[in-house]
Short mmCIF file of C-alpha atoms and ligand atoms in Angstrom, two decimals:
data_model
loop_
_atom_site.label_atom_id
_atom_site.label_comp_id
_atom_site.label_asym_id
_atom_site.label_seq_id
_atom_site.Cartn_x
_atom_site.Cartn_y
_atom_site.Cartn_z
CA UNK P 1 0.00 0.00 0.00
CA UNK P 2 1.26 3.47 -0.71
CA UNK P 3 0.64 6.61 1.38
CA UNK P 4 2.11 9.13 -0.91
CA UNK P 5 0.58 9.13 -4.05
CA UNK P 6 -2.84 10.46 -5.09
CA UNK P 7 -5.71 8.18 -6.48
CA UNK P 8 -4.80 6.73 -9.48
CA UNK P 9 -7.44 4.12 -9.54
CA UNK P 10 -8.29 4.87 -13.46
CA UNK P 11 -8.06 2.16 -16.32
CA UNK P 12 -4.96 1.79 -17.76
CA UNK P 13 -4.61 -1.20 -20.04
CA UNK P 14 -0.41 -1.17 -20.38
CA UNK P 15 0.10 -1.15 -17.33
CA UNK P 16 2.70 -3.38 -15.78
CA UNK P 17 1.36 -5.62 -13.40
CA UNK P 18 3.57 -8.50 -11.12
CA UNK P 19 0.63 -10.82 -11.86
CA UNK P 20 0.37 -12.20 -8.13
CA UNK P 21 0.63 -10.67 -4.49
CA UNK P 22 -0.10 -11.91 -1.12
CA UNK P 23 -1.95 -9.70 1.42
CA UNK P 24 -2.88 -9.74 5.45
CA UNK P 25 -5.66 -7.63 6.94
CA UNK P 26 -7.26 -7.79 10.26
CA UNK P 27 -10.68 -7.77 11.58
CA UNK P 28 -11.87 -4.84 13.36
CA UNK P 29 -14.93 -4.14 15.82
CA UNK P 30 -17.25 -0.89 15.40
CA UNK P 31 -17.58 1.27 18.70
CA UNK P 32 -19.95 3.24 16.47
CA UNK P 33 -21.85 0.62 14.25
CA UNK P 34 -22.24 1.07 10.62
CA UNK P 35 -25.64 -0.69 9.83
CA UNK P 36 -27.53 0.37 6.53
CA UNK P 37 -26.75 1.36 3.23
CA UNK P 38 -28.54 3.78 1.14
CA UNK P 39 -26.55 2.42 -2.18
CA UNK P 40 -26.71 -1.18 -2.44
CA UNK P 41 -24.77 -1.27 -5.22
CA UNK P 42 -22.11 1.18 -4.38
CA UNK P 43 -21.76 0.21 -0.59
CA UNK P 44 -22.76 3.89 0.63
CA UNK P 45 -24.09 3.87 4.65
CA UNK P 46 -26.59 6.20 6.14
CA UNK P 47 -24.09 6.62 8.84
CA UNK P 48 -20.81 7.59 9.76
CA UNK P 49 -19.12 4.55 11.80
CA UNK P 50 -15.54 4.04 14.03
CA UNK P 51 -13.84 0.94 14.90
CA UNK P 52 -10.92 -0.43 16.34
CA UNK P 53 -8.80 -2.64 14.06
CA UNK P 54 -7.42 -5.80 16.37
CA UNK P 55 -4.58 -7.69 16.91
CA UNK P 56 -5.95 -11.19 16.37
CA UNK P 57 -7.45 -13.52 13.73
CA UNK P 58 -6.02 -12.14 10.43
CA UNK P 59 -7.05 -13.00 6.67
CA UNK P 60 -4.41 -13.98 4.70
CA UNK P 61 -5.25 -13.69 0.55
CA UNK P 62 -2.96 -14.69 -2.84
CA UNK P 63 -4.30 -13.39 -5.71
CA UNK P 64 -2.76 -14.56 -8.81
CA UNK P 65 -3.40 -13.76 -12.43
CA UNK P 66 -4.15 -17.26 -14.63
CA UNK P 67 -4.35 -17.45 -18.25
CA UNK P 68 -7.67 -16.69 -20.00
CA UNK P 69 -10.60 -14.64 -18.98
CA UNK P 70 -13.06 -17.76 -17.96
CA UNK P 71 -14.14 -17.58 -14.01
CA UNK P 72 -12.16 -17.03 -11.16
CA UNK P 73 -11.03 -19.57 -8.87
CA UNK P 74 -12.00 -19.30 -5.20
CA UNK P 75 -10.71 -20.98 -2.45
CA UNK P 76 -11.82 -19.97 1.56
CA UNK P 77 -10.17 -22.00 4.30
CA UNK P 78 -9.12 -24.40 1.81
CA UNK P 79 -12.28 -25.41 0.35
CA UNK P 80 -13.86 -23.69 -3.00
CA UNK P 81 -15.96 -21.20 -2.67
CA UNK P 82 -19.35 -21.25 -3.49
CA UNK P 83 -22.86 -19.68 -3.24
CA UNK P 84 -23.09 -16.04 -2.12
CA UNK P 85 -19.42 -15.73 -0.72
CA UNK P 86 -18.19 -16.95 -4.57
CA UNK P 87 -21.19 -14.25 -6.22
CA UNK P 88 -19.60 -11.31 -3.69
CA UNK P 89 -15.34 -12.10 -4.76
CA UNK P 90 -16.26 -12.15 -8.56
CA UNK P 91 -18.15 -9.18 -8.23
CA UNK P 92 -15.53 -7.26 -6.58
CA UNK P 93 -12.50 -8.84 -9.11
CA UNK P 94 -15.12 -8.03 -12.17
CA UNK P 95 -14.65 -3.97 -10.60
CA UNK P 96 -10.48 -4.10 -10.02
CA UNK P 97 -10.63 -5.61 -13.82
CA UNK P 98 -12.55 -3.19 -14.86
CA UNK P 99 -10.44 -0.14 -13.75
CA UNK P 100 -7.17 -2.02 -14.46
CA UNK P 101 -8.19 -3.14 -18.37
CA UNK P 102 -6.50 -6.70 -17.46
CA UNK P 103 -9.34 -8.84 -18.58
CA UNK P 104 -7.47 -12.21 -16.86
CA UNK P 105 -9.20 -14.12 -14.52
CA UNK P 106 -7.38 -14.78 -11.17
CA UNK P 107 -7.01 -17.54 -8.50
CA UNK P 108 -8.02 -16.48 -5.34
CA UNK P 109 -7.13 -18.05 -1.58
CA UNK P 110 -8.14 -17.13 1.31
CA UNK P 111 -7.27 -18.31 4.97
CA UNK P 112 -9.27 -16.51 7.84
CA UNK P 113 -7.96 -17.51 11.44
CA UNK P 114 -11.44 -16.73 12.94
CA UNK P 115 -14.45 -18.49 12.58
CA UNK P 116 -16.00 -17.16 9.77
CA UNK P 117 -19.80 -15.55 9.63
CA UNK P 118 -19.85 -15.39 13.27
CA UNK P 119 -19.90 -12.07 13.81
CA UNK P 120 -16.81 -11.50 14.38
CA UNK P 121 -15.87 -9.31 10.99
CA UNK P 122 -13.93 -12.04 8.74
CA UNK P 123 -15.94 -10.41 5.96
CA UNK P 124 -13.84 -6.99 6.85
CA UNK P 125 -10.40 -8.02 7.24
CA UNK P 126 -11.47 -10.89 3.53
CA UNK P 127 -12.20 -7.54 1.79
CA UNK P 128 -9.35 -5.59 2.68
CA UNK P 129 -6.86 -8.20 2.14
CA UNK P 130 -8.51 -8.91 -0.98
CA UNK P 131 -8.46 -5.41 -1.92
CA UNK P 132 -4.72 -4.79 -1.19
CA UNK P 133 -4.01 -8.15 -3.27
CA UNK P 134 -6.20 -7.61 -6.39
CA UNK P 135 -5.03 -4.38 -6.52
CA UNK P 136 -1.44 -5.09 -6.63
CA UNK P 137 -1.64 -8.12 -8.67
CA UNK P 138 -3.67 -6.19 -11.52
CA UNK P 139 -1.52 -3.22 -11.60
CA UNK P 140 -3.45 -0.63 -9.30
CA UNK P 141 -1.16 1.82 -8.10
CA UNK P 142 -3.90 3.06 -5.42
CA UNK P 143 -3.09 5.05 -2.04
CA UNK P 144 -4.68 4.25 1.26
CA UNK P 145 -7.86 6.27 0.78
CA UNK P 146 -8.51 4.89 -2.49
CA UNK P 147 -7.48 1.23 -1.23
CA UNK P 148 -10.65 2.37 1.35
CA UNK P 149 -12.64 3.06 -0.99
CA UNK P 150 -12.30 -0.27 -3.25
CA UNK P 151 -12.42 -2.13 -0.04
CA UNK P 152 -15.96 -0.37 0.72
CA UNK P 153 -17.14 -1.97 -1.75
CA UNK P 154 -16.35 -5.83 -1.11
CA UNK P 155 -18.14 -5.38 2.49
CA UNK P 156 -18.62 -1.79 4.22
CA UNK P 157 -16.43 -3.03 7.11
CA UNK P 158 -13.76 -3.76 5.22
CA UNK P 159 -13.07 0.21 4.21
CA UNK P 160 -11.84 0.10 8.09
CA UNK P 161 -9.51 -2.40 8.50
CA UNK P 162 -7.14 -0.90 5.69
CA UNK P 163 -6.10 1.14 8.69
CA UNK P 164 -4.15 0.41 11.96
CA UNK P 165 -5.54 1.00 15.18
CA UNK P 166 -8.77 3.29 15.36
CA UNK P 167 -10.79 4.25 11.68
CA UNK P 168 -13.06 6.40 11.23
CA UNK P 169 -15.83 5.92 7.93
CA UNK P 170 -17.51 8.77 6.50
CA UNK P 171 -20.33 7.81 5.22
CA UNK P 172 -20.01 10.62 2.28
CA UNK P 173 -22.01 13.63 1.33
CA UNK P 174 -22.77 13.35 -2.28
CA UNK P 175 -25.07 11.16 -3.99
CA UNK P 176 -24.55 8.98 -6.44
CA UNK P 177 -20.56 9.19 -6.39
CA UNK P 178 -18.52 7.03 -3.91
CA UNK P 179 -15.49 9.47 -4.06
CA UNK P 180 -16.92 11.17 -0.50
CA UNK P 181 -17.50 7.40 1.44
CA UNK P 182 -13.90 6.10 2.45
CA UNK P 183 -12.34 5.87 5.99
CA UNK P 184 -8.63 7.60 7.33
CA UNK P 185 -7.27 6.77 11.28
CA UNK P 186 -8.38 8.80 14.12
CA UNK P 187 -6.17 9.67 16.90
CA UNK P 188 -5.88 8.35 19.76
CA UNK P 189 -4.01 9.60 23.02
CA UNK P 190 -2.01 6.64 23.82
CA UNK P 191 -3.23 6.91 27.64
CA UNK P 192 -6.10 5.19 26.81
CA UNK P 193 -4.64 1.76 25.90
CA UNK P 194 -7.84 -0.52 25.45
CA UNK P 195 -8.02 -3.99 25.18
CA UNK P 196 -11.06 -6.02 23.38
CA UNK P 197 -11.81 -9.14 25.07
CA UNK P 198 -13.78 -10.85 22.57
CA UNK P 199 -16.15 -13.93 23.99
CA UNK P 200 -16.83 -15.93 20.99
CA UNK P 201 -20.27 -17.70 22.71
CA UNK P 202 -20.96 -19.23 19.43
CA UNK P 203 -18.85 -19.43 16.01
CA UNK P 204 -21.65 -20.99 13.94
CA UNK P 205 -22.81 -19.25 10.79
CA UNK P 206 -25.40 -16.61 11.64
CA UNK P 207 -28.76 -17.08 10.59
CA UNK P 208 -29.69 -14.16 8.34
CA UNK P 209 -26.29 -12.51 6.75
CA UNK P 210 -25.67 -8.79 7.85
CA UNK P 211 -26.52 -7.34 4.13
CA UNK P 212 -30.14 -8.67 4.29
CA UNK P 213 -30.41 -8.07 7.85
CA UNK P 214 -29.71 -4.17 7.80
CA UNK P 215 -32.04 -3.92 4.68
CA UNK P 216 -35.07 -5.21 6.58
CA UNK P 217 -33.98 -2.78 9.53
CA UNK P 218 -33.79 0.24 7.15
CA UNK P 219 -36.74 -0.97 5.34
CA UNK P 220 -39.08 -1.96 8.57
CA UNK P 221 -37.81 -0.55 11.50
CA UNK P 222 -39.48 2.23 12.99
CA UNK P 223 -36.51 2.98 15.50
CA UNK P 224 -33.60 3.10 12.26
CA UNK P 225 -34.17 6.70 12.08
CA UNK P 226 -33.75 7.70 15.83
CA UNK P 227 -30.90 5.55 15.96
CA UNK P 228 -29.18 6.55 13.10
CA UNK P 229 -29.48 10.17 14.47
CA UNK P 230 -27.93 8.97 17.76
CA UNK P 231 -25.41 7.51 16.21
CA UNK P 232 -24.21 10.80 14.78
CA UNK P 233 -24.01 12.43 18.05
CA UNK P 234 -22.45 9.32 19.85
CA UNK P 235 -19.64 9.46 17.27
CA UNK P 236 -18.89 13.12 18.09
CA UNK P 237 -18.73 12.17 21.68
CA UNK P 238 -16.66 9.56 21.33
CA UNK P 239 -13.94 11.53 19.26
CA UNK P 240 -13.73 13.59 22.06
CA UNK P 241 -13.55 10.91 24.15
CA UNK P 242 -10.86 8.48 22.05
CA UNK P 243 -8.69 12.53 21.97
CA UNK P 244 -8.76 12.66 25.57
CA UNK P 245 -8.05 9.23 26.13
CA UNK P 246 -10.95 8.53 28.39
CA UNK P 247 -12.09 4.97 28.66
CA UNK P 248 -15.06 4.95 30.30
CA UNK P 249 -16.62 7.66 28.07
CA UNK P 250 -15.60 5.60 24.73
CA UNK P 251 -16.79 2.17 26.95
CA UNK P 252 -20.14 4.21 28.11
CA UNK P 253 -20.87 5.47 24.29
CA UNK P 254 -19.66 2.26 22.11
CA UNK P 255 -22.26 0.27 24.58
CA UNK P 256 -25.21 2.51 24.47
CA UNK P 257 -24.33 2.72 20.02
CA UNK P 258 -24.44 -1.25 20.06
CA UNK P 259 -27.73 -1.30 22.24
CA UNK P 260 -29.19 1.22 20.01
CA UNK P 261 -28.43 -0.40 17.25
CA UNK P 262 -30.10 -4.27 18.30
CA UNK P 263 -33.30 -1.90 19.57
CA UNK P 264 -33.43 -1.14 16.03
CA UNK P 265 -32.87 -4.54 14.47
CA UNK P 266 -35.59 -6.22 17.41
CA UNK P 267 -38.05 -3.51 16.31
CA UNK P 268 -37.75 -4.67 12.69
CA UNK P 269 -40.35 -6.70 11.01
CA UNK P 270 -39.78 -9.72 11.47
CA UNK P 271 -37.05 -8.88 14.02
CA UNK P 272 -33.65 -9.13 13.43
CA UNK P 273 -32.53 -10.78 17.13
CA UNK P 274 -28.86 -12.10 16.79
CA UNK P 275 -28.41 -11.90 20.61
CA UNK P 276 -28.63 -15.64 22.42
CA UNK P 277 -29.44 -16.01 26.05
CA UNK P 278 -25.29 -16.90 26.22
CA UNK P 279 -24.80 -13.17 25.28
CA UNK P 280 -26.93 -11.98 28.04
CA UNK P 281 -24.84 -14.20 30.13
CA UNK P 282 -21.86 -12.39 28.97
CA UNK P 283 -23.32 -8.60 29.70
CA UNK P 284 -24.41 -9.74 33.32
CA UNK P 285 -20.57 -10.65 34.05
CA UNK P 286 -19.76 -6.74 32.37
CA UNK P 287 -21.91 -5.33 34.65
CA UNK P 288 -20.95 -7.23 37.55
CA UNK P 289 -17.21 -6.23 36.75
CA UNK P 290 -18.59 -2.56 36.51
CA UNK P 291 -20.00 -2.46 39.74
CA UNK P 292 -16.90 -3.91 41.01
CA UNK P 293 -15.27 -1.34 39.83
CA UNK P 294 -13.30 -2.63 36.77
CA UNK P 295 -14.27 0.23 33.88
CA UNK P 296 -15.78 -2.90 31.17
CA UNK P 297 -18.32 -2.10 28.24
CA UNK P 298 -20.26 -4.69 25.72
CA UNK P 299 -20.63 -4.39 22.29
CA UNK P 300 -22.20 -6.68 19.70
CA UNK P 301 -22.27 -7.04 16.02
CA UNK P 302 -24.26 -9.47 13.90
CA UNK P 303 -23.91 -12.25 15.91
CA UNK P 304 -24.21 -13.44 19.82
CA UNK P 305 -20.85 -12.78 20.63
CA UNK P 306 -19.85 -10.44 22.89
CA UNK P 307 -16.42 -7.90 22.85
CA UNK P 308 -15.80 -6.00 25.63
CA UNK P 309 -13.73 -2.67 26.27
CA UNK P 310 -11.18 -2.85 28.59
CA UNK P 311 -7.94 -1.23 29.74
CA UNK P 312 -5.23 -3.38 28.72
CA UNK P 313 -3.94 -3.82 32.43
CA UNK P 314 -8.09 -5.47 33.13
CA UNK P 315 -7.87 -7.83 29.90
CA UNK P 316 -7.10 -10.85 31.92
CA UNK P 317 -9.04 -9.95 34.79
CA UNK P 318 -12.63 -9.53 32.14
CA UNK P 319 -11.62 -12.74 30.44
CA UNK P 320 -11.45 -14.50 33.53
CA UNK P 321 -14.64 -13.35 34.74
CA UNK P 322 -16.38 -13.75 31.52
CA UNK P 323 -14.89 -17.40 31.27
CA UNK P 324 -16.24 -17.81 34.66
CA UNK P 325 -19.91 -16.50 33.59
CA UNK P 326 -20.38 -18.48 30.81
CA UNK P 327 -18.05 -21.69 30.28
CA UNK P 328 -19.15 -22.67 26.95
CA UNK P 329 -17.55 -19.34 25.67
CA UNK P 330 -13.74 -18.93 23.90
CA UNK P 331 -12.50 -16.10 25.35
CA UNK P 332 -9.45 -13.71 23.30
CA UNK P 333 -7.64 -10.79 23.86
CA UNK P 334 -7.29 -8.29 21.24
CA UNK P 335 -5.06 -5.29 21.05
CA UNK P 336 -5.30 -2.33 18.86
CA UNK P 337 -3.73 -4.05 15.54
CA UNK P 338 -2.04 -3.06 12.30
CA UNK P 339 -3.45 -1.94 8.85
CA UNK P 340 -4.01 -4.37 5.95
CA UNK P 341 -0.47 -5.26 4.70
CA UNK P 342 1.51 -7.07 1.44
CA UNK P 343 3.91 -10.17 2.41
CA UNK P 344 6.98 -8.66 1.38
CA UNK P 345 8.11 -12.08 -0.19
CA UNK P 346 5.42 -11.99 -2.64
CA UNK P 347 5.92 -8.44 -4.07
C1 LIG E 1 -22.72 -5.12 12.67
O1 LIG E 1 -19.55 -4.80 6.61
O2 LIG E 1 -20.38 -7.14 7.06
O3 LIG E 1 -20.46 -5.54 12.05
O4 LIG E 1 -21.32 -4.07 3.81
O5 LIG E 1 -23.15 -5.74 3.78
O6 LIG E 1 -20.77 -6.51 3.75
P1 LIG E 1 -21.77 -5.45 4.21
O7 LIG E 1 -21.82 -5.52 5.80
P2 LIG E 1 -20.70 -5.70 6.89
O8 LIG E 1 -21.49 -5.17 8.17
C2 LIG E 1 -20.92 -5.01 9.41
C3 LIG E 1 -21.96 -4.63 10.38
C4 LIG E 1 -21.54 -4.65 11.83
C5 LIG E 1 -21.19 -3.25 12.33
C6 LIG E 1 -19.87 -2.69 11.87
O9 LIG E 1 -18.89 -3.44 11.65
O10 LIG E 1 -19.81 -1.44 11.77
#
């Protein structure tokens, strides 16, 4: 990935490609949500959203040109891809072909280290390591923001983990364009050193995938608006908060933005209810550590499992008690983690 060039994302059909490259990218979790697009097709949200990029389960992804322009080959954890995940990584090599004018169909392979549709955001760091692979291996000479933007449009997540640490996504102000919709670090003050203790309750496949579910909530929901308004506020808050380096006011505002967000889904018709009597397990051991004084805040994504905010110094203290709340559950540590990356060997 470069930093220092401007976005040169345009067709050029002479351009010299190295015809394979080898990316990593990391999951991240939202402390302000992104859920619902108003551009399907373009991956545009009604909402700004801000997550923290982590430390743990990363996507590795080879992309390598073949001969011929017949279908692309896709392998996930080994095994070939198929159905919608197959559908979602043509779609998104039929756009990098189409703005680098190589018409040659790749092989694609893709290893995620966490369990994949479980909520936990495999779809974010599979984009953005697909991204930063495609895009080398057909010649894009893009810089982060554009590398953002392509990501966008594999999965909306994925525009975040291009970056390190904390990301903020702007949803974009014009219409019909995705120039304005691309994400860019926020800082942090470094006193604030969080921890994400992620309690994986259950790593099956979730029932209904995010993209439908946030298209019934927009759709149906009579609390999407009021949230989505909230949401705007909470993520000026916690800016402020994140600047100062306060962790109870990012804990306090990333929990209330999650909350806000299932009150949404659960008032959808039918409801959208990805939270499991284990993840109510989980938020009785948060607030038991809050009241006990340890500063620990939930948040949840499309899924049952639970991540909680932590200072780093807590981590093994939440895990513990979370392990101790709910047995059944994996418990992790995260850290903030690095941007999406190309293995050196492979360039
Ligand atoms: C609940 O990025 O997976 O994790 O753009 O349809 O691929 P698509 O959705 P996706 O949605 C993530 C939703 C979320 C919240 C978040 O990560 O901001």
């Amino acid at each position: 990935m470069r930093t220092d060039r401007p976005d040169t994302a345009t067709p050029s059909p002479g351009r010299s490609t190295t015809g394979t490259a080898v990316a990593v990218a990391h999951p991240n979790v939202a402390l302000i949500k992104y859920w619902g697009k108003r551009d399907e097709q373009l991956v545009l949200p009604w909402t700004d959203s801000l997550s923290m990029t982590l430390d743990i389960f990363p996507t590795t992804t080879s992309v390598r040109l073949a001969a011929g322009d017949g279908d692309d080959t896709v392998t996930l954890d080994g095994a070939p891809a198929e159905g919608e995940a197959l559908r979602r990584v043509r779609a998104f090599l039929a756009l990098v072909r189409d703005r680098s004018g190589i018409r040659r169909r790749a092989v694609v392979e893709s290893v995620n280290t966490a369990p994949t549709g479980a909520g936990l955001a495999s779809s974010a760091s599979g984009f953005a390591a697909l991204a930063l692979a495609a895009a080398t291996a057909y010649g894009l000479d893009l810089d982060a923001t554009a590398l953002s933007r392509l990501a966008r449009r594999g999965s909306g997540s994925a525009a975040r983990s291009v970056f390190g640490g904390f990301a903020v996504w702007h949803a974009g102000t014009a219409t019909g364009t995705d120039e304005s919709s691309y994400a860019e670090p926020v800082p942090v003050r470094k006193e604030l050193d969080p921890a994400l203790v992620v309690a994986v309750v259950d790593a099956g496949p979730k029932a209904v995938s995010s993209r439908a579910a946030m298209r019934r909530t927009v759709d149906t929901s009579p609390l999407y608006r009021s949230w989505a308004a909230s949401s705007g506020a909470d993520l000026v808050d916690l800016r402020a908060a994140l600047a100062r380096g306060d962790l109870e006011a990012v804990g306090e505002i990333a929990e209330r933005n999650a909350f806000g967000m299932h009150a949404a889904m659960l008032a959808a018709r039918p409801a959208v209810r990805y939270l499991s009597p284990a993840t109510f397990t989980v938020l009785d051991s948060v607030l038991r550590l809050r009241r006990e004084g340890t500063a620990a805040f939930a948040t949840m994504d499309a899924g049952p499992n639970v991540k909680v905010l932590c200072r780093r110094a807590d981590a093994g203290r939440v895990a513990e008690a979370v392990r101790a709340a709910e047995a059944g559950a994996q418990v992790h540590i995260a850290g903030p983690g690095p941007g999406v990356r190309l293995l050196d060997e492979d360039r």
